[in-house]
Tab-separated table of C-alpha atoms and ligand atoms in Angstrom:
chain	number	residue	atom	x	y	z
Z	1	MET	CA	58.340	94.712	76.159
Z	2	ALA	CA	58.125	92.480	79.213
Z	3	ARG	CA	57.325	88.865	78.565
Z	4	LYS	CA	53.842	87.666	79.440
Z	5	LYS	CA	53.428	85.503	82.519
Z	6	ILE	CA	51.574	82.232	82.307
Z	7	ALA	CA	50.573	80.396	85.484
Z	8	LEU	CA	49.812	76.703	85.211
Z	9	ILE	CA	47.921	75.431	88.240
Z	10	GLY	CA	48.530	71.684	88.332
Z	11	ALA	CA	51.809	70.255	87.094
Z	12	GLY	CA	50.640	66.771	86.188
Z	13	ASN	CA	50.338	65.307	82.715
Z	14	ILE	CA	48.493	68.217	81.126
Z	15	GLY	CA	50.296	70.869	83.207
Z	16	GLY	CA	53.718	69.586	82.167
Z	17	THR	CA	52.696	69.428	78.513
Z	18	LEU	CA	51.294	72.963	78.724
Z	19	ALA	CA	54.610	74.204	80.113
Z	20	HIS	CA	56.488	72.496	77.284
Z	21	LEU	CA	54.228	74.044	74.642
Z	22	CYS	CA	54.465	77.515	76.251
Z	23	ALA	CA	58.252	77.274	76.121
Z	24	LEU	CA	58.474	75.893	72.577
Z	25	LYS	CA	56.130	78.622	71.346
Z	26	GLY	CA	57.806	81.326	73.460
Z	27	LEU	CA	54.410	82.372	74.809
Z	28	GLY	CA	55.828	83.795	78.024
Z	29	ASP	CA	57.475	83.034	81.342
Z	30	VAL	CA	55.920	80.006	82.986
Z	31	VAL	CA	55.054	79.342	86.622
Z	32	LEU	CA	54.156	75.716	87.307
Z	33	TYR	CA	52.269	75.243	90.579
Z	34	ASP	CA	51.423	71.961	92.286
Z	35	VAL	CA	50.890	70.561	95.775
Z	36	ILE	CA	53.285	67.626	95.302
Z	37	ASP	CA	56.690	68.746	96.503
Z	38	GLY	CA	59.333	68.317	93.817
Z	39	LEU	CA	56.942	67.730	90.914
Z	40	PRO	CA	56.613	71.298	89.612
Z	41	GLN	CA	60.217	72.136	90.501
Z	42	GLY	CA	61.535	69.015	88.751
Z	43	LYS	CA	59.501	69.550	85.591
Z	44	ALA	CA	60.436	73.239	85.468
Z	45	LEU	CA	64.152	72.505	85.771
Z	46	ASP	CA	63.977	69.738	83.181
Z	47	LEU	CA	62.226	72.102	80.750
Z	48	LEU	CA	64.718	74.918	81.421
Z	49	GLU	CA	67.547	72.553	80.581
Z	50	ALA	CA	65.982	71.886	77.168
Z	51	GLY	CA	66.098	75.648	76.463
Z	52	PRO	CA	69.605	75.785	74.959
Z	53	ILE	CA	68.709	72.949	72.572
Z	54	GLU	CA	65.327	74.311	71.534
Z	55	GLY	CA	66.525	77.908	71.671
Z	56	TYR	CA	63.935	79.327	74.041
Z	57	ASP	CA	64.760	82.006	76.600
Z	58	VAL	CA	61.568	82.002	78.609
Z	59	ASN	CA	61.903	81.470	82.330
Z	60	ILE	CA	60.186	78.460	83.869
Z	61	ILE	CA	59.818	77.973	87.593
Z	62	GLY	CA	58.147	75.275	89.649
Z	63	THR	CA	56.543	76.225	92.935
Z	64	MET	CA	54.261	75.283	95.790
Z	65	SER	CA	53.604	78.913	96.655
Z	66	TYR	CA	50.734	80.859	95.111
Z	67	ALA	CA	52.658	84.097	95.671
Z	68	ASP	CA	54.719	83.117	92.609
Z	69	ILE	CA	51.731	83.449	90.273
Z	70	GLN	CA	51.427	87.123	91.244
Z	71	GLY	CA	50.338	89.224	88.280
Z	72	ALA	CA	49.925	86.334	85.812
Z	73	ASP	CA	48.374	87.292	82.461
Z	74	VAL	CA	46.938	83.833	81.856
Z	75	CYS	CA	46.129	81.016	84.324
Z	76	ILE	CA	45.462	77.544	82.979
Z	77	VAL	CA	43.983	75.212	85.578
Z	78	THR	CA	44.397	71.436	85.507
Z	79	ALA	CA	44.552	70.866	89.269
Z	80	GLY	CA	42.591	67.846	90.405
Z	81	LEU	CA	42.103	64.184	89.727
Z	82	ALA	CA	41.895	62.626	86.280
Z	83	ARG	CA	39.725	59.669	85.264
Z	84	LYS	CA	40.757	56.032	85.555
Z	85	PRO	CA	39.092	53.235	83.552
Z	86	GLY	CA	35.460	52.737	84.554
Z	87	MET	CA	35.050	56.305	85.817
Z	88	SER	CA	32.910	58.996	84.250
Z	89	ARG	CA	34.001	62.630	84.287
Z	90	ASP	CA	31.177	63.296	86.739
Z	91	ASP	CA	32.693	60.852	89.253
Z	92	LEU	CA	35.417	63.455	89.811
Z	93	LEU	CA	32.960	66.075	91.040
Z	94	GLY	CA	33.297	65.690	94.823
Z	95	ILE	CA	37.060	65.806	95.072
Z	96	ASN	CA	37.727	68.297	92.293
Z	97	CYS	CA	35.154	70.747	93.716
Z	98	LYS	CA	37.195	71.173	96.867
Z	99	ILE	CA	40.442	71.535	94.963
Z	100	MET	CA	38.994	74.050	92.517
Z	101	ARG	CA	37.505	76.199	95.253
Z	102	GLN	CA	40.936	76.592	96.823
Z	103	VAL	CA	42.613	77.180	93.454
Z	104	SER	CA	40.065	79.839	92.502
Z	105	GLU	CA	40.476	81.728	95.773
Z	106	ASN	CA	44.194	81.957	95.163
Z	107	ILE	CA	43.827	83.039	91.553
Z	108	ALA	CA	41.492	85.819	92.696
Z	109	GLN	CA	44.034	86.940	95.277
Z	110	TYR	CA	47.238	86.733	93.244
Z	111	ALA	CA	46.239	87.042	89.608
Z	112	PRO	CA	43.150	89.269	89.617
Z	113	ASN	CA	43.627	90.375	86.002
Z	114	ALA	CA	44.317	86.974	84.491
Z	115	PHE	CA	42.415	85.296	81.687
Z	116	VAL	CA	41.531	81.952	83.283
Z	117	ILE	CA	41.232	78.790	81.206
Z	118	VAL	CA	39.805	75.835	83.147
Z	119	ILE	CA	40.536	72.280	82.026
Z	120	THR	CA	39.753	70.259	85.186
Z	121	ASN	CA	36.814	67.846	84.945
Z	122	PRO	CA	33.872	67.726	85.187
Z	123	LEU	CA	34.607	70.723	83.027
Z	124	ASP	CA	31.304	72.576	82.807
Z	125	ALA	CA	30.803	72.482	86.582
Z	126	MET	CA	34.415	73.332	87.409
Z	127	VAL	CA	34.453	76.411	85.197
Z	128	THR	CA	31.143	77.551	86.719
Z	129	LEU	CA	32.702	77.188	90.169
Z	130	THR	CA	35.789	79.133	89.104
Z	131	LYS	CA	33.744	82.071	87.896
Z	132	ARG	CA	31.681	82.105	91.086
Z	133	VAL	CA	34.594	81.864	93.497
Z	134	THR	CA	36.921	84.286	91.696
Z	135	GLY	CA	34.088	86.722	91.063
Z	136	PHE	CA	35.739	87.483	87.705
Z	137	ALA	CA	33.720	88.832	84.804
Z	138	LYS	CA	32.353	86.232	82.386
Z	139	ASN	CA	34.742	87.259	79.615
Z	140	LYS	CA	37.754	86.386	81.798
Z	141	VAL	CA	36.838	82.798	82.718
Z	142	VAL	CA	36.461	80.129	80.059
Z	143	GLY	CA	36.485	76.346	79.869
Z	144	GLN	CA	38.400	74.166	77.472
Z	145	ALA	CA	36.511	71.243	75.991
Z	146	GLY	CA	35.184	72.135	72.552
Z	147	VAL	CA	38.520	72.802	70.911
Z	148	LEU	CA	39.634	69.311	71.909
Z	149	ASP	CA	36.358	67.563	71.087
Z	150	SER	CA	36.288	69.305	67.692
Z	151	SER	CA	39.882	68.314	67.050
Z	152	ARG	CA	38.974	64.696	67.708
Z	153	TYR	CA	36.034	64.928	65.281
Z	154	ARG	CA	38.305	66.573	62.674
Z	155	THR	CA	40.944	63.865	63.145
Z	156	PHE	CA	38.470	61.054	62.501
Z	157	ILE	CA	36.989	62.791	59.447
Z	158	ALA	CA	40.429	63.478	57.972
Z	159	GLN	CA	41.356	59.824	58.504
Z	160	GLU	CA	38.120	58.652	56.913
Z	161	LEU	CA	38.560	60.788	53.783
Z	162	LYS	CA	42.364	60.590	53.711
Z	163	VAL	CA	42.695	64.368	53.527
Z	164	SER	CA	44.749	66.854	55.499
Z	165	VAL	CA	43.398	67.723	58.919
Z	166	ARG	CA	43.819	71.332	57.822
Z	167	ASN	CA	41.047	70.859	55.288
Z	168	VAL	CA	38.528	69.807	57.914
Z	169	THR	CA	36.601	72.434	59.857
Z	170	ALA	CA	34.161	71.294	62.492
Z	171	MET	CA	32.675	72.267	65.792
Z	172	VAL	CA	31.584	70.141	68.694
Z	173	LEU	CA	29.349	72.054	71.073
Z	174	GLY	CA	27.497	71.379	74.323
Z	175	GLY	CA	28.773	69.999	77.588
Z	176	HIS	CA	32.001	68.045	77.881
Z	177	GLY	CA	30.252	64.740	78.442
Z	178	ASP	CA	29.206	61.803	76.326
Z	179	ASP	CA	26.203	63.837	75.134
Z	180	MET	CA	28.347	66.541	73.513
Z	181	VAL	CA	27.000	67.772	70.166
Z	182	PRO	CA	29.063	67.358	66.989
Z	183	VAL	CA	27.466	69.948	64.712
Z	184	ARG	CA	27.271	68.126	61.420
Z	185	SER	CA	25.611	70.991	59.596
Z	186	TYR	CA	28.721	73.172	60.092
Z	187	CYS	CA	31.304	70.494	59.297
Z	188	GLN	CA	33.115	71.053	56.016
Z	189	VAL	CA	36.050	69.664	54.064
Z	190	ALA	CA	37.707	72.377	52.007
Z	191	GLY	CA	34.372	74.197	52.035
Z	192	MET	CA	32.307	71.154	51.002
Z	193	PRO	CA	29.517	70.076	53.361
Z	194	ILE	CA	30.488	66.833	55.088
Z	195	GLU	CA	27.130	65.241	54.329
Z	196	ARG	CA	28.051	65.167	50.636
Z	197	LEU	CA	31.247	63.253	51.347
Z	198	ILE	CA	30.391	60.705	54.039
Z	199	THR	CA	27.179	58.704	54.402
Z	200	ALA	CA	24.841	59.561	57.268
Z	201	GLN	CA	25.378	56.145	58.810
Z	202	ARG	CA	29.168	56.407	58.736
Z	203	LEU	CA	28.997	59.966	60.100
Z	204	GLU	CA	26.922	58.681	62.980
Z	205	GLU	CA	29.681	56.191	63.802
Z	206	ILE	CA	32.354	58.882	63.617
Z	207	GLU	CA	30.301	61.165	65.851
Z	208	ASN	CA	29.786	58.393	68.391
Z	209	ARG	CA	33.508	57.725	68.436
Z	210	THR	CA	34.046	61.465	69.001
Z	211	ARG	CA	31.675	61.420	71.983
Z	212	GLN	CA	33.551	58.474	73.464
Z	213	ALA	CA	37.038	59.613	72.450
Z	214	GLY	CA	38.128	60.646	75.950
Z	215	GLY	CA	37.101	57.244	77.306
Z	216	GLU	CA	38.887	55.473	74.455
Z	217	ILE	CA	42.161	57.029	75.615
Z	218	VAL	CA	41.481	56.369	79.313
Z	219	ALA	CA	40.906	52.688	78.445
Z	220	LEU	CA	44.237	52.551	76.599
Z	221	LEU	CA	46.330	54.476	79.135
Z	222	LYS	CA	44.693	52.867	82.190
Z	223	THR	CA	46.468	55.236	84.604
Z	224	GLY	CA	44.994	58.560	83.515
Z	225	SER	CA	43.415	60.481	80.674
Z	226	ALA	CA	44.446	62.284	77.491
Z	227	PHE	CA	46.991	65.035	77.928
Z	228	TYR	CA	48.781	66.016	74.721
Z	229	SER	CA	45.617	67.052	72.907
Z	230	PRO	CA	43.923	68.833	75.839
Z	231	ALA	CA	47.115	70.839	76.338
Z	232	SER	CA	47.279	71.809	72.653
Z	233	ALA	CA	43.646	72.893	72.813
Z	234	ALA	CA	44.153	75.182	75.812
Z	235	ILE	CA	47.262	76.691	74.240
Z	236	GLN	CA	45.282	77.590	71.136
Z	237	MET	CA	42.862	79.484	73.383
Z	238	ALA	CA	45.693	81.196	75.286
Z	239	GLU	CA	47.310	82.284	72.014
Z	240	ALA	CA	44.019	83.729	70.760
Z	241	TYR	CA	43.920	85.858	73.917
Z	242	LEU	CA	47.583	86.857	74.114
Z	243	TYR	CA	47.815	87.755	70.398
Z	244	ASP	CA	44.336	89.297	70.203
Z	245	LYS	CA	43.487	86.952	67.345
Z	246	LYS	CA	39.696	87.372	67.521
Z	247	GLN	CA	39.584	83.683	66.696
Z	248	ILE	CA	36.297	81.801	66.734
Z	249	LEU	CA	36.696	78.686	68.847
Z	250	PRO	CA	34.242	76.333	70.543
Z	251	CYS	CA	34.663	76.956	74.281
Z	252	ALA	CA	32.674	76.593	77.472
Z	253	ALA	CA	31.335	80.121	77.945
Z	254	TYR	CA	28.931	81.662	80.453
Z	255	LEU	CA	25.574	82.028	78.756
Z	256	GLU	CA	22.978	84.655	79.509
Z	257	GLY	CA	20.172	83.891	77.117
Z	258	GLU	CA	22.201	82.819	74.079
Z	259	TYR	CA	20.885	79.542	72.619
Z	260	GLY	CA	17.985	79.991	75.069
Z	261	ILE	CA	20.316	79.022	77.941
Z	262	ASN	CA	20.840	81.012	81.107
Z	263	GLY	CA	23.297	81.035	83.952
Z	264	VAL	CA	25.571	78.115	83.100
Z	265	TYR	CA	28.783	77.458	81.236
Z	266	PHE	CA	28.178	75.531	78.042
Z	267	GLY	CA	30.133	74.765	74.875
Z	268	VAL	CA	29.362	77.301	72.135
Z	269	PRO	CA	31.403	79.100	69.479
Z	270	VAL	CA	32.979	82.240	70.909
Z	271	GLN	CA	35.369	84.866	69.658
Z	272	VAL	CA	38.558	85.030	71.714
Z	273	GLY	CA	40.793	88.103	71.651
Z	274	ALA	CA	42.487	90.554	74.000
Z	275	GLY	CA	39.141	91.060	75.745
Z	276	GLY	CA	38.959	87.352	76.571
Z	277	VAL	CA	35.636	85.874	75.494
Z	278	GLU	CA	34.571	88.853	73.418
Z	279	ARG	CA	31.379	87.479	71.930
Z	280	VAL	CA	29.207	84.389	71.721
Z	281	ILE	CA	28.340	83.341	68.181
Z	282	GLU	CA	24.829	81.993	67.716
Z	283	LEU	CA	24.673	79.367	64.976
Z	284	THR	CA	21.498	78.329	63.240
Z	285	LEU	CA	21.152	74.701	64.254
Z	286	SER	CA	19.033	71.908	62.789
Z	287	GLU	CA	16.090	70.654	64.852
Z	288	LYS	CA	18.036	67.514	65.767
Z	289	GLU	CA	21.029	69.560	66.891
Z	290	LYS	CA	18.786	71.858	68.942
Z	291	GLN	CA	17.312	68.847	70.706
Z	292	GLU	CA	20.778	67.444	71.369
Z	293	MET	CA	21.836	70.778	72.858
Z	294	GLN	CA	18.809	70.609	75.178
Z	295	VAL	CA	19.721	67.120	76.378
Z	296	SER	CA	23.300	68.208	76.937
Z	297	VAL	CA	22.414	71.385	78.808
Z	298	SER	CA	20.069	69.552	81.153
Z	299	HIS	CA	22.946	67.244	82.017
Z	300	VAL	CA	25.169	70.254	82.755
Z	301	GLN	CA	22.422	71.800	84.905
Z	302	GLU	CA	22.125	68.539	86.888
Z	303	LEU	CA	25.874	68.504	87.352
Z	304	VAL	CA	25.900	72.075	88.648
Z	305	ALA	CA	23.048	71.225	91.038
Z	306	ALA	CA	25.075	68.241	92.303
Z	307	MET	CA	28.051	70.559	92.733
Z	308	ASP	CA	25.949	72.971	94.784
Z	309	LYS	CA	25.037	70.100	97.132
Z	310	VAL	CA	28.696	69.125	97.544
Z	311	LEU	CA	29.639	72.733	98.256
Z	312	ALA	CA	26.773	73.230	100.715
Z	313	ALA	CA	27.734	70.033	102.568
Z	314	SER	CA	31.355	71.115	102.893
Z	315	ALA	CA	30.657	74.769	103.727
L	1	TXD	O1	39.279	68.610	77.737
L	1	TXD	C1	39.320	68.602	78.929
L	1	TXD	N1	38.748	69.576	79.619
L	1	TXD	C2	40.015	67.516	79.639
L	1	TXD	C3	40.039	67.557	81.069
L	1	TXD	C4	40.672	66.485	78.923
L	1	TXD	C5	41.416	65.571	79.597
L	1	TXD	C6	41.563	65.583	81.048
L	1	TXD	N2	40.831	66.592	81.699
L	1	TXD	C7	40.940	66.791	83.149
L	1	TXD	O2	42.083	67.618	83.426
L	1	TXD	C8	41.174	65.577	83.988
L	1	TXD	O3	39.981	64.850	84.175
L	1	TXD	C9	41.679	66.199	85.263
L	1	TXD	O4	40.603	66.684	86.053
L	1	TXD	C10	42.494	67.388	84.776
L	1	TXD	C11	44.009	67.206	84.839
L	1	TXD	O5	44.397	66.095	84.078
L	1	TXD	P1	45.902	65.544	84.120
L	1	TXD	O6	45.970	64.409	83.163
L	1	TXD	O7	46.883	66.636	84.039
L	1	TXD	O8	45.927	64.931	85.614
L	1	TXD	P2	47.191	64.663	86.553
L	1	TXD	O9	48.371	64.218	85.763
L	1	TXD	O10	46.690	63.781	87.638
L	1	TXD	O11	47.535	66.105	87.153
L	1	TXD	C12	46.720	66.783	88.041
L	1	TXD	C13	47.623	67.508	88.987
L	1	TXD	C14	48.487	66.573	89.867
L	1	TXD	O12	49.859	66.825	89.670
L	1	TXD	C15	48.044	66.916	91.281
L	1	TXD	O13	49.102	66.871	92.232
L	1	TXD	C16	47.538	68.338	91.086
L	1	TXD	O14	46.829	68.307	89.879
L	1	TXD	N3	46.723	68.802	92.199
L	1	TXD	C17	46.705	70.081	92.588
L	1	TXD	N4	47.337	71.158	92.084
L	1	TXD	C18	47.136	72.330	92.707
L	1	TXD	N5	46.343	72.474	93.784
L	1	TXD	C19	45.683	71.432	94.306
L	1	TXD	N6	44.887	71.587	95.370
L	1	TXD	C20	45.865	70.173	93.702
L	1	TXD	N7	45.384	68.925	93.953
L	1	TXD	C21	45.913	68.111	93.026
């Protein structure tokens, strides 16, 4: 059986980490694309030369030519600018819009059957743009935010209770902004509801830290944003697709009436398998969580409206 082909558009911090994870997990042959001459080629060669030590046989190439992504099974997009201290994700809108339009046109041309996972910020707008420009069906374009945000929430809860991260299940829904929605009512530790284990006040603090967790890392790194954990999150989504796992994961999915939301990408639990985003799962939320989802979706709608203005101005 031929190996799968995974195209990584953007070979920066997340792109390089994605390539490393693809190789270590033997997910498929990797094509690393970037516009900075030498960057994708250098990272690809470096990773290839780790192959004999790690024991992977996958091929990894670095390129500045979209023709090399021809026929990719999965495209993971990180092309664009990352945040610096003092910036919000939304500050990236203008520049990343232009980059993502170009990236999407090329994916449509060279990898028309790919499952596309968008990571570039502002996430909810960039994944909406990708679907529009590629013209791909909604099941083939998805955004990564919720897997990471949930992993952050799970990390802080595991630390608080001094239990294995494996015992903590949780979902963070909504847009990938500071008004994301940690869904307390579905958070459990080894099956026990979290509200029985941690006080409401302490949970509030943990949830606030989760909402600010991206910024916490930007403030520490100063030159960019988180990259190990976003890469791990996208790889979990790619594996669910490539291995037809039917795994339920919180992802930015295109909604058509689910949760009362229409026509935008928004973080909800979805089932990912060989069909891509196979189904949206509708949770029963508390009144407070419903309200939080409303606040978050109106922010995403504003962001998409701002994106439309940028696109109209540059058309
Ligand atoms: O959970 C999430 N969704 C995120 C998103 C978590 C963390 C960071 N997230 C966002 O991912 C971040 O705000 C950025 O928008 C992207 C990529 O983050 P990364 O940390 O990898 O940024 P880098 O290291 O700056 O890499 C971006 C690369 C860089 O090498 C550029 O040369 C390249 O993108 N780039 C392009 N590639 C292809 N095509 C074009 N036009 C292009 N322009 C820049």
